[in-house]
Amino acid sequence: MSFDLLFDPLFRVPFFTGLLLAGLLPLIGMYLRLRNEWLAALAFAQMASAGALLAMVLDWPMVAGGVLAALLAALLKGLAARAGANAYALMMLLAWAGGVLLVANHPLAEQAGHALFDGQLYFTGEGHLAAAAIICVVVLPLLAWLSRPLLLGRFFPAFYLARGRSERPRLMLFDLLAGLAVALATVSLGVMAAFALVFVPPLIAYRFGSSWRAGLGWSAVIGMAGYACAFAVSLGFDQPFGPVCVLLMVMLFVVSSVKYDRM
């Protein structure tokens, strides 16, 4: 196994596609964890996978179907804000049922379903890389702009109410950005690999970050480093990317927990 494989022309595009997403997803995850809404990322991923499968059956681009389904999930999340985790669970159940029925009744959906579950990143192309780059260019500045309102809304919930303003438009915009990023990651990396990159790096960064900005930096670095290692290991040992990425992320959390407890 060699990290030279990462720069092989055959794997260069998939590697950099995932690397961009591995830097973006943990940042999204930091704000989801800030609001105790990290489960929403899994709901977005499940909805995106079902949408991508439906798009394949209808002979539409899978990326378009995944993005539309995840954006719909983001809108439903905003409208059902009071339902909390119940709304996320219902979306996951709906997406799982729809995805399994599509896989069971359509041969093309069966093949794509395995790819989405296993996380066969190596089959992504230049279109995925371009989409990942565009999403990073769009999401990162908007996320920086939303950072202060999201922090104020979490730590000073009466801030906007005292000024006669509503925080919901900003929250809806953040939900749409999160749904967009998770949808593309789901189609490119697989359902559980995308969720692992949203969930685990912030979980570690919350322990070791000395400030909010430091935590953001830690989460992005952990996500990208963990992703690169998972890509190299899965490629070198000819294993599906998704489970390797998930296992490596869990191992990183376990190791960091041991070191944190000893401090």
mmCIF file of C-alpha atoms in Angstrom:
data_model
loop_
_atom_site.group_PDB
_atom_site.id
_atom_site.type_symbol
_atom_site.label_atom_id
_atom_site.label_comp_id
_atom_site.label_asym_id
_atom_site.label_seq_id
_atom_site.Cartn_x
_atom_site.Cartn_y
_atom_site.Cartn_z
ATOM 1 C CA MET A 1 0.000 0.000 0.000
ATOM 2 C CA SER A 2 1.306 3.432 -0.916
ATOM 3 C CA PHE A 3 -0.037 6.952 -0.682
ATOM 4 C CA ASP A 4 1.234 7.396 -4.261
ATOM 5 C CA LEU A 5 -2.039 5.796 -5.314
ATOM 6 C CA LEU A 6 -3.811 8.939 -4.197
ATOM 7 C CA PHE A 7 -2.225 10.846 -7.070
ATOM 8 C CA ASP A 8 -2.605 8.120 -9.702
ATOM 9 C CA PRO A 9 -4.491 9.650 -12.681
ATOM 10 C CA LEU A 10 -7.195 6.994 -12.334
ATOM 11 C CA PHE A 11 -7.944 7.922 -8.719
ATOM 12 C CA ARG A 12 -6.978 11.591 -8.645
ATOM 13 C CA VAL A 13 -10.465 12.952 -9.391
ATOM 14 C CA PRO A 14 -12.272 10.764 -6.812
ATOM 15 C CA PHE A 15 -9.629 11.567 -4.196
ATOM 16 C CA PHE A 16 -9.871 15.336 -4.534
ATOM 17 C CA THR A 17 -13.667 15.179 -4.796
ATOM 18 C CA GLY A 18 -13.811 13.457 -1.438
ATOM 19 C CA LEU A 19 -11.102 15.647 0.063
ATOM 20 C CA LEU A 20 -13.102 18.811 -0.615
ATOM 21 C CA LEU A 21 -16.187 17.273 0.948
ATOM 22 C CA ALA A 22 -14.176 15.906 3.890
ATOM 23 C CA GLY A 23 -13.111 19.459 4.705
ATOM 24 C CA LEU A 24 -16.610 20.897 4.355
ATOM 25 C CA LEU A 25 -18.762 18.278 6.098
ATOM 26 C CA PRO A 26 -17.124 18.601 9.542
ATOM 27 C CA LEU A 27 -17.764 22.355 9.471
ATOM 28 C CA ILE A 28 -21.432 21.671 8.794
ATOM 29 C CA GLY A 29 -21.313 19.108 11.586
ATOM 30 C CA MET A 30 -19.933 21.647 14.064
ATOM 31 C CA TYR A 31 -23.002 23.851 13.664
ATOM 32 C CA LEU A 32 -25.390 20.895 13.704
ATOM 33 C CA ARG A 33 -23.822 19.730 16.968
ATOM 34 C CA LEU A 34 -23.973 23.303 18.279
ATOM 35 C CA ARG A 35 -27.751 23.156 17.886
ATOM 36 C CA ASN A 36 -28.033 19.500 18.991
ATOM 37 C CA GLU A 37 -29.284 18.655 15.502
ATOM 38 C CA TRP A 38 -26.536 16.267 14.354
ATOM 39 C CA LEU A 39 -29.154 13.558 13.687
ATOM 40 C CA ALA A 40 -30.476 15.770 10.886
ATOM 41 C CA ALA A 41 -27.354 14.956 8.868
ATOM 42 C CA LEU A 42 -28.278 11.265 8.803
ATOM 43 C CA ALA A 43 -31.827 12.158 7.789
ATOM 44 C CA PHE A 44 -30.474 14.313 4.938
ATOM 45 C CA ALA A 45 -28.163 11.492 3.839
ATOM 46 C CA GLN A 46 -30.935 8.889 3.857
ATOM 47 C CA MET A 47 -33.264 11.187 1.926
ATOM 48 C CA ALA A 48 -30.511 11.971 -0.564
ATOM 49 C CA SER A 49 -29.849 8.267 -1.167
ATOM 50 C CA ALA A 50 -33.553 7.592 -1.776
ATOM 51 C CA GLY A 51 -33.757 10.591 -4.101
ATOM 52 C CA ALA A 52 -30.689 9.459 -6.031
ATOM 53 C CA LEU A 53 -32.165 5.973 -6.486
ATOM 54 C CA LEU A 54 -35.487 7.410 -7.654
ATOM 55 C CA ALA A 55 -33.650 9.675 -10.099
ATOM 56 C CA MET A 56 -31.826 6.677 -11.562
ATOM 57 C CA VAL A 57 -35.117 4.820 -12.074
ATOM 58 C CA LEU A 58 -36.547 7.894 -13.833
ATOM 59 C CA ASP A 59 -33.368 8.236 -15.934
ATOM 60 C CA TRP A 60 -32.403 11.517 -14.259
ATOM 61 C CA PRO A 61 -28.937 12.418 -12.951
ATOM 62 C CA MET A 62 -28.419 10.804 -9.536
ATOM 63 C CA VAL A 63 -26.799 13.944 -8.162
ATOM 64 C CA ALA A 64 -29.850 16.020 -9.086
ATOM 65 C CA GLY A 65 -32.216 13.535 -7.449
ATOM 66 C CA GLY A 66 -30.133 13.362 -4.287
ATOM 67 C CA VAL A 67 -29.846 17.132 -3.980
ATOM 68 C CA LEU A 68 -33.564 17.724 -4.540
ATOM 69 C CA ALA A 69 -34.515 15.095 -1.958
ATOM 70 C CA ALA A 70 -32.079 16.492 0.624
ATOM 71 C CA LEU A 71 -33.283 20.055 0.042
ATOM 72 C CA LEU A 72 -36.849 18.829 0.534
ATOM 73 C CA ALA A 73 -35.737 17.217 3.803
ATOM 74 C CA ALA A 74 -34.121 20.507 4.855
ATOM 75 C CA LEU A 75 -37.348 22.396 4.184
ATOM 76 C CA LEU A 76 -39.373 19.818 6.105
ATOM 77 C CA LYS A 77 -36.918 20.104 8.985
ATOM 78 C CA GLY A 78 -37.464 23.851 9.125
ATOM 79 C CA LEU A 79 -41.253 23.532 8.973
ATOM 80 C CA ALA A 80 -41.281 20.794 11.621
ATOM 81 C CA ALA A 81 -38.784 22.477 13.940
ATOM 82 C CA ARG A 82 -40.904 21.796 17.012
ATOM 83 C CA ALA A 83 -40.955 18.054 16.296
ATOM 84 C CA GLY A 84 -37.191 17.912 16.851
ATOM 85 C CA ALA A 85 -35.592 14.478 16.577
ATOM 86 C CA ASN A 86 -38.983 12.919 15.825
ATOM 87 C CA ALA A 87 -39.009 14.634 12.428
ATOM 88 C CA TYR A 88 -35.533 13.317 11.620
ATOM 89 C CA ALA A 89 -36.520 9.771 12.596
ATOM 90 C CA LEU A 90 -39.651 9.911 10.437
ATOM 91 C CA MET A 91 -37.636 11.175 7.458
ATOM 92 C CA MET A 92 -35.086 8.393 7.906
ATOM 93 C CA LEU A 93 -37.814 5.761 8.085
ATOM 94 C CA LEU A 94 -39.535 7.150 4.993
ATOM 95 C CA ALA A 95 -36.279 7.310 3.022
ATOM 96 C CA TRP A 96 -35.197 3.830 4.115
ATOM 97 C CA ALA A 97 -38.532 2.276 3.144
ATOM 98 C CA GLY A 98 -38.585 4.030 -0.219
ATOM 99 C CA GLY A 99 -34.970 3.133 -0.969
ATOM 100 C CA VAL A 100 -35.390 -0.539 -0.097
ATOM 101 C CA LEU A 101 -38.532 -0.820 -2.243
ATOM 102 C CA LEU A 102 -36.725 0.763 -5.192
ATOM 103 C CA VAL A 103 -33.746 -1.572 -4.772
ATOM 104 C CA ALA A 104 -36.048 -4.600 -4.524
ATOM 105 C CA ASN A 105 -38.031 -3.754 -7.648
ATOM 106 C CA HIS A 106 -35.534 -2.264 -10.094
ATOM 107 C CA PRO A 107 -32.231 -3.874 -11.185
ATOM 108 C CA LEU A 108 -30.457 -0.566 -11.805
ATOM 109 C CA ALA A 109 -31.538 0.721 -8.407
ATOM 110 C CA GLU A 110 -30.155 -2.441 -6.800
ATOM 111 C CA GLN A 111 -26.677 -1.790 -8.208
ATOM 112 C CA ALA A 112 -26.778 1.895 -7.302
ATOM 113 C CA GLY A 113 -28.113 1.055 -3.841
ATOM 114 C CA HIS A 114 -25.098 -1.113 -3.104
ATOM 115 C CA ALA A 115 -22.803 1.664 -4.326
ATOM 116 C CA LEU A 116 -24.503 4.223 -2.071
ATOM 117 C CA PHE A 117 -24.324 1.869 0.896
ATOM 118 C CA ASP A 118 -20.747 0.700 0.323
ATOM 119 C CA GLY A 119 -19.462 4.154 -0.602
ATOM 120 C CA GLN A 120 -17.793 3.366 -3.914
ATOM 121 C CA LEU A 121 -16.061 6.719 -4.206
ATOM 122 C CA TYR A 122 -13.786 5.498 -7.006
ATOM 123 C CA PHE A 123 -16.611 5.755 -9.557
ATOM 124 C CA THR A 124 -17.068 9.488 -9.170
ATOM 125 C CA GLY A 125 -16.105 11.623 -12.139
ATOM 126 C CA GLU A 126 -15.170 15.148 -13.069
ATOM 127 C CA GLY A 127 -18.784 16.258 -12.723
ATOM 128 C CA HIS A 128 -18.735 15.318 -9.039
ATOM 129 C CA LEU A 129 -15.438 17.164 -8.557
ATOM 130 C CA ALA A 130 -16.814 20.292 -10.218
ATOM 131 C CA ALA A 131 -19.963 20.103 -8.094
ATOM 132 C CA ALA A 132 -17.920 19.665 -4.907
ATOM 133 C CA ALA A 133 -15.755 22.670 -5.786
ATOM 134 C CA ILE A 134 -18.800 24.831 -6.568
ATOM 135 C CA ILE A 135 -20.509 23.828 -3.329
ATOM 136 C CA CYS A 136 -17.396 24.708 -1.324
ATOM 137 C CA VAL A 137 -17.176 28.092 -3.042
ATOM 138 C CA VAL A 138 -20.853 28.773 -2.321
ATOM 139 C CA VAL A 139 -21.251 27.246 1.145
ATOM 140 C CA LEU A 140 -18.077 28.376 2.910
ATOM 141 C CA PRO A 141 -18.672 32.161 2.591
ATOM 142 C CA LEU A 142 -22.338 31.761 3.516
ATOM 143 C CA LEU A 143 -21.397 29.596 6.496
ATOM 144 C CA ALA A 144 -18.963 32.271 7.666
ATOM 145 C CA TRP A 145 -21.720 34.869 7.316
ATOM 146 C CA LEU A 146 -24.176 32.685 9.257
ATOM 147 C CA SER A 147 -21.706 31.803 12.011
ATOM 148 C CA ARG A 148 -22.430 34.761 14.307
ATOM 149 C CA PRO A 149 -26.247 34.499 14.008
ATOM 150 C CA LEU A 150 -26.109 30.753 14.688
ATOM 151 C CA LEU A 151 -23.915 31.256 17.754
ATOM 152 C CA LEU A 152 -26.123 34.071 19.045
ATOM 153 C CA GLY A 153 -29.249 31.998 18.509
ATOM 154 C CA ARG A 154 -27.749 29.107 20.470
ATOM 155 C CA PHE A 155 -26.204 30.933 23.433
ATOM 156 C CA PHE A 156 -28.527 33.965 23.597
ATOM 157 C CA PRO A 157 -31.924 32.637 22.428
ATOM 158 C CA ALA A 158 -33.716 35.871 23.394
ATOM 159 C CA PHE A 159 -31.374 38.046 21.293
ATOM 160 C CA TYR A 160 -33.537 38.188 18.155
ATOM 161 C CA LEU A 161 -36.813 38.149 20.096
ATOM 162 C CA ALA A 162 -35.744 41.239 22.055
ATOM 163 C CA ARG A 163 -35.141 43.062 18.767
ATOM 164 C CA GLY A 164 -38.388 41.961 17.177
ATOM 165 C CA ARG A 165 -36.594 39.818 14.610
ATOM 166 C CA SER A 166 -36.802 36.165 13.739
ATOM 167 C CA GLU A 167 -33.874 33.791 13.444
ATOM 168 C CA ARG A 168 -35.827 31.293 11.322
ATOM 169 C CA PRO A 169 -34.754 32.668 7.894
ATOM 170 C CA ARG A 170 -31.097 32.186 8.834
ATOM 171 C CA LEU A 171 -31.779 28.740 10.238
ATOM 172 C CA MET A 172 -33.633 27.762 7.067
ATOM 173 C CA LEU A 173 -30.723 28.957 4.957
ATOM 174 C CA PHE A 174 -28.307 26.922 7.060
ATOM 175 C CA ASP A 175 -30.532 23.846 6.731
ATOM 176 C CA LEU A 176 -30.540 24.233 2.954
ATOM 177 C CA LEU A 177 -26.745 24.565 2.877
ATOM 178 C CA ALA A 178 -26.372 21.504 5.096
ATOM 179 C CA GLY A 179 -28.780 19.507 2.953
ATOM 180 C CA LEU A 180 -26.946 20.507 -0.218
ATOM 181 C CA ALA A 181 -23.520 19.516 1.129
ATOM 182 C CA VAL A 182 -24.707 16.242 2.661
ATOM 183 C CA ALA A 183 -26.586 15.299 -0.518
ATOM 184 C CA LEU A 184 -23.533 15.629 -2.743
ATOM 185 C CA ALA A 185 -21.409 13.819 -0.159
ATOM 186 C CA THR A 186 -23.944 10.978 -0.006
ATOM 187 C CA VAL A 187 -23.907 10.467 -3.762
ATOM 188 C CA SER A 188 -20.093 10.679 -3.837
ATOM 189 C CA LEU A 189 -18.969 9.036 -0.564
ATOM 190 C CA GLY A 190 -21.948 6.908 0.450
ATOM 191 C CA VAL A 191 -24.566 7.345 3.165
ATOM 192 C CA MET A 192 -22.673 6.311 6.292
ATOM 193 C CA ALA A 193 -19.284 7.698 5.231
ATOM 194 C CA ALA A 194 -20.892 11.105 4.696
ATOM 195 C CA PHE A 195 -22.588 10.909 8.078
ATOM 196 C CA ALA A 196 -19.353 9.807 9.773
ATOM 197 C CA LEU A 197 -17.550 12.873 8.413
ATOM 198 C CA VAL A 198 -20.340 15.122 9.693
ATOM 199 C CA PHE A 199 -20.536 13.445 13.102
ATOM 200 C CA VAL A 200 -17.108 12.264 14.295
ATOM 201 C CA PRO A 201 -14.659 15.150 13.591
ATOM 202 C CA PRO A 202 -16.812 17.700 15.478
ATOM 203 C CA LEU A 203 -17.218 15.187 18.298
ATOM 204 C CA ILE A 204 -13.427 15.157 18.679
ATOM 205 C CA ALA A 205 -12.947 18.866 18.017
ATOM 206 C CA TYR A 206 -15.418 19.817 20.738
ATOM 207 C CA ARG A 207 -13.061 18.219 23.248
ATOM 208 C CA PHE A 208 -9.755 19.602 22.042
ATOM 209 C CA GLY A 209 -10.648 22.965 20.513
ATOM 210 C CA SER A 210 -9.640 25.890 22.723
ATOM 211 C CA SER A 211 -12.161 28.185 21.005
ATOM 212 C CA TRP A 212 -14.935 27.987 18.449
ATOM 213 C CA ARG A 213 -12.613 28.925 15.588
ATOM 214 C CA ALA A 214 -10.001 26.453 16.781
ATOM 215 C CA GLY A 215 -12.693 23.786 16.933
ATOM 216 C CA LEU A 216 -13.686 24.530 13.346
ATOM 217 C CA GLY A 217 -10.069 24.204 12.252
ATOM 218 C CA TRP A 218 -9.578 20.969 14.183
ATOM 219 C CA SER A 219 -12.717 19.421 12.746
ATOM 220 C CA ALA A 220 -11.726 20.203 9.152
ATOM 221 C CA VAL A 221 -8.189 18.869 9.647
ATOM 222 C CA ILE A 222 -9.442 15.693 11.328
ATOM 223 C CA GLY A 223 -11.991 15.126 8.582
ATOM 224 C CA MET A 224 -9.516 15.584 5.734
ATOM 225 C CA ALA A 225 -6.728 13.563 7.380
ATOM 226 C CA GLY A 226 -9.074 10.737 8.307
ATOM 227 C CA TYR A 227 -10.561 10.722 4.826
ATOM 228 C CA ALA A 228 -7.132 10.569 3.150
ATOM 229 C CA CYS A 229 -6.098 7.622 5.333
ATOM 230 C CA ALA A 230 -9.382 5.808 4.662
ATOM 231 C CA PHE A 231 -9.034 6.359 0.921
ATOM 232 C CA ALA A 232 -5.488 4.994 0.901
ATOM 233 C CA VAL A 233 -6.349 1.974 3.062
ATOM 234 C CA SER A 234 -9.464 1.019 1.115
ATOM 235 C CA LEU A 235 -7.655 1.451 -2.189
ATOM 236 C CA GLY A 236 -4.533 -0.386 -1.107
ATOM 237 C CA PHE A 237 -6.443 -3.372 0.294
ATOM 238 C CA ASP A 238 -9.213 -3.324 -2.351
ATOM 239 C CA GLN A 239 -12.010 -2.691 0.155
ATOM 240 C CA PRO A 240 -15.194 -0.592 -0.151
ATOM 241 C CA PHE A 241 -14.521 2.958 0.942
ATOM 242 C CA GLY A 242 -17.604 3.533 3.098
ATOM 243 C CA PRO A 243 -17.051 0.985 5.890
ATOM 244 C CA VAL A 244 -13.305 1.663 5.968
ATOM 245 C CA CYS A 245 -13.957 5.381 6.430
ATOM 246 C CA VAL A 246 -16.508 4.742 9.176
ATOM 247 C CA LEU A 247 -14.233 2.309 11.046
ATOM 248 C CA LEU A 248 -11.286 4.687 10.850
ATOM 249 C CA MET A 249 -13.379 7.595 12.123
ATOM 250 C CA VAL A 250 -14.612 5.521 15.063
ATOM 251 C CA MET A 251 -11.028 4.491 15.827
ATOM 252 C CA LEU A 252 -9.957 8.131 15.798
ATOM 253 C CA PHE A 253 -12.666 8.951 18.307
ATOM 254 C CA VAL A 254 -11.675 6.057 20.586
ATOM 255 C CA VAL A 255 -7.991 7.043 20.512
ATOM 256 C CA SER A 256 -8.803 10.700 21.142
ATOM 257 C CA SER A 257 -11.072 9.724 24.051
ATOM 258 C CA VAL A 258 -8.275 7.729 25.697
ATOM 259 C CA LYS A 259 -5.840 10.620 25.312
ATOM 260 C CA TYR A 260 -8.435 13.107 26.567
ATOM 261 C CA ASP A 261 -9.135 11.029 29.667
ATOM 262 C CA ARG A 262 -5.432 10.909 30.485
ATOM 263 C CA MET A 263 -5.040 14.682 30.291
#
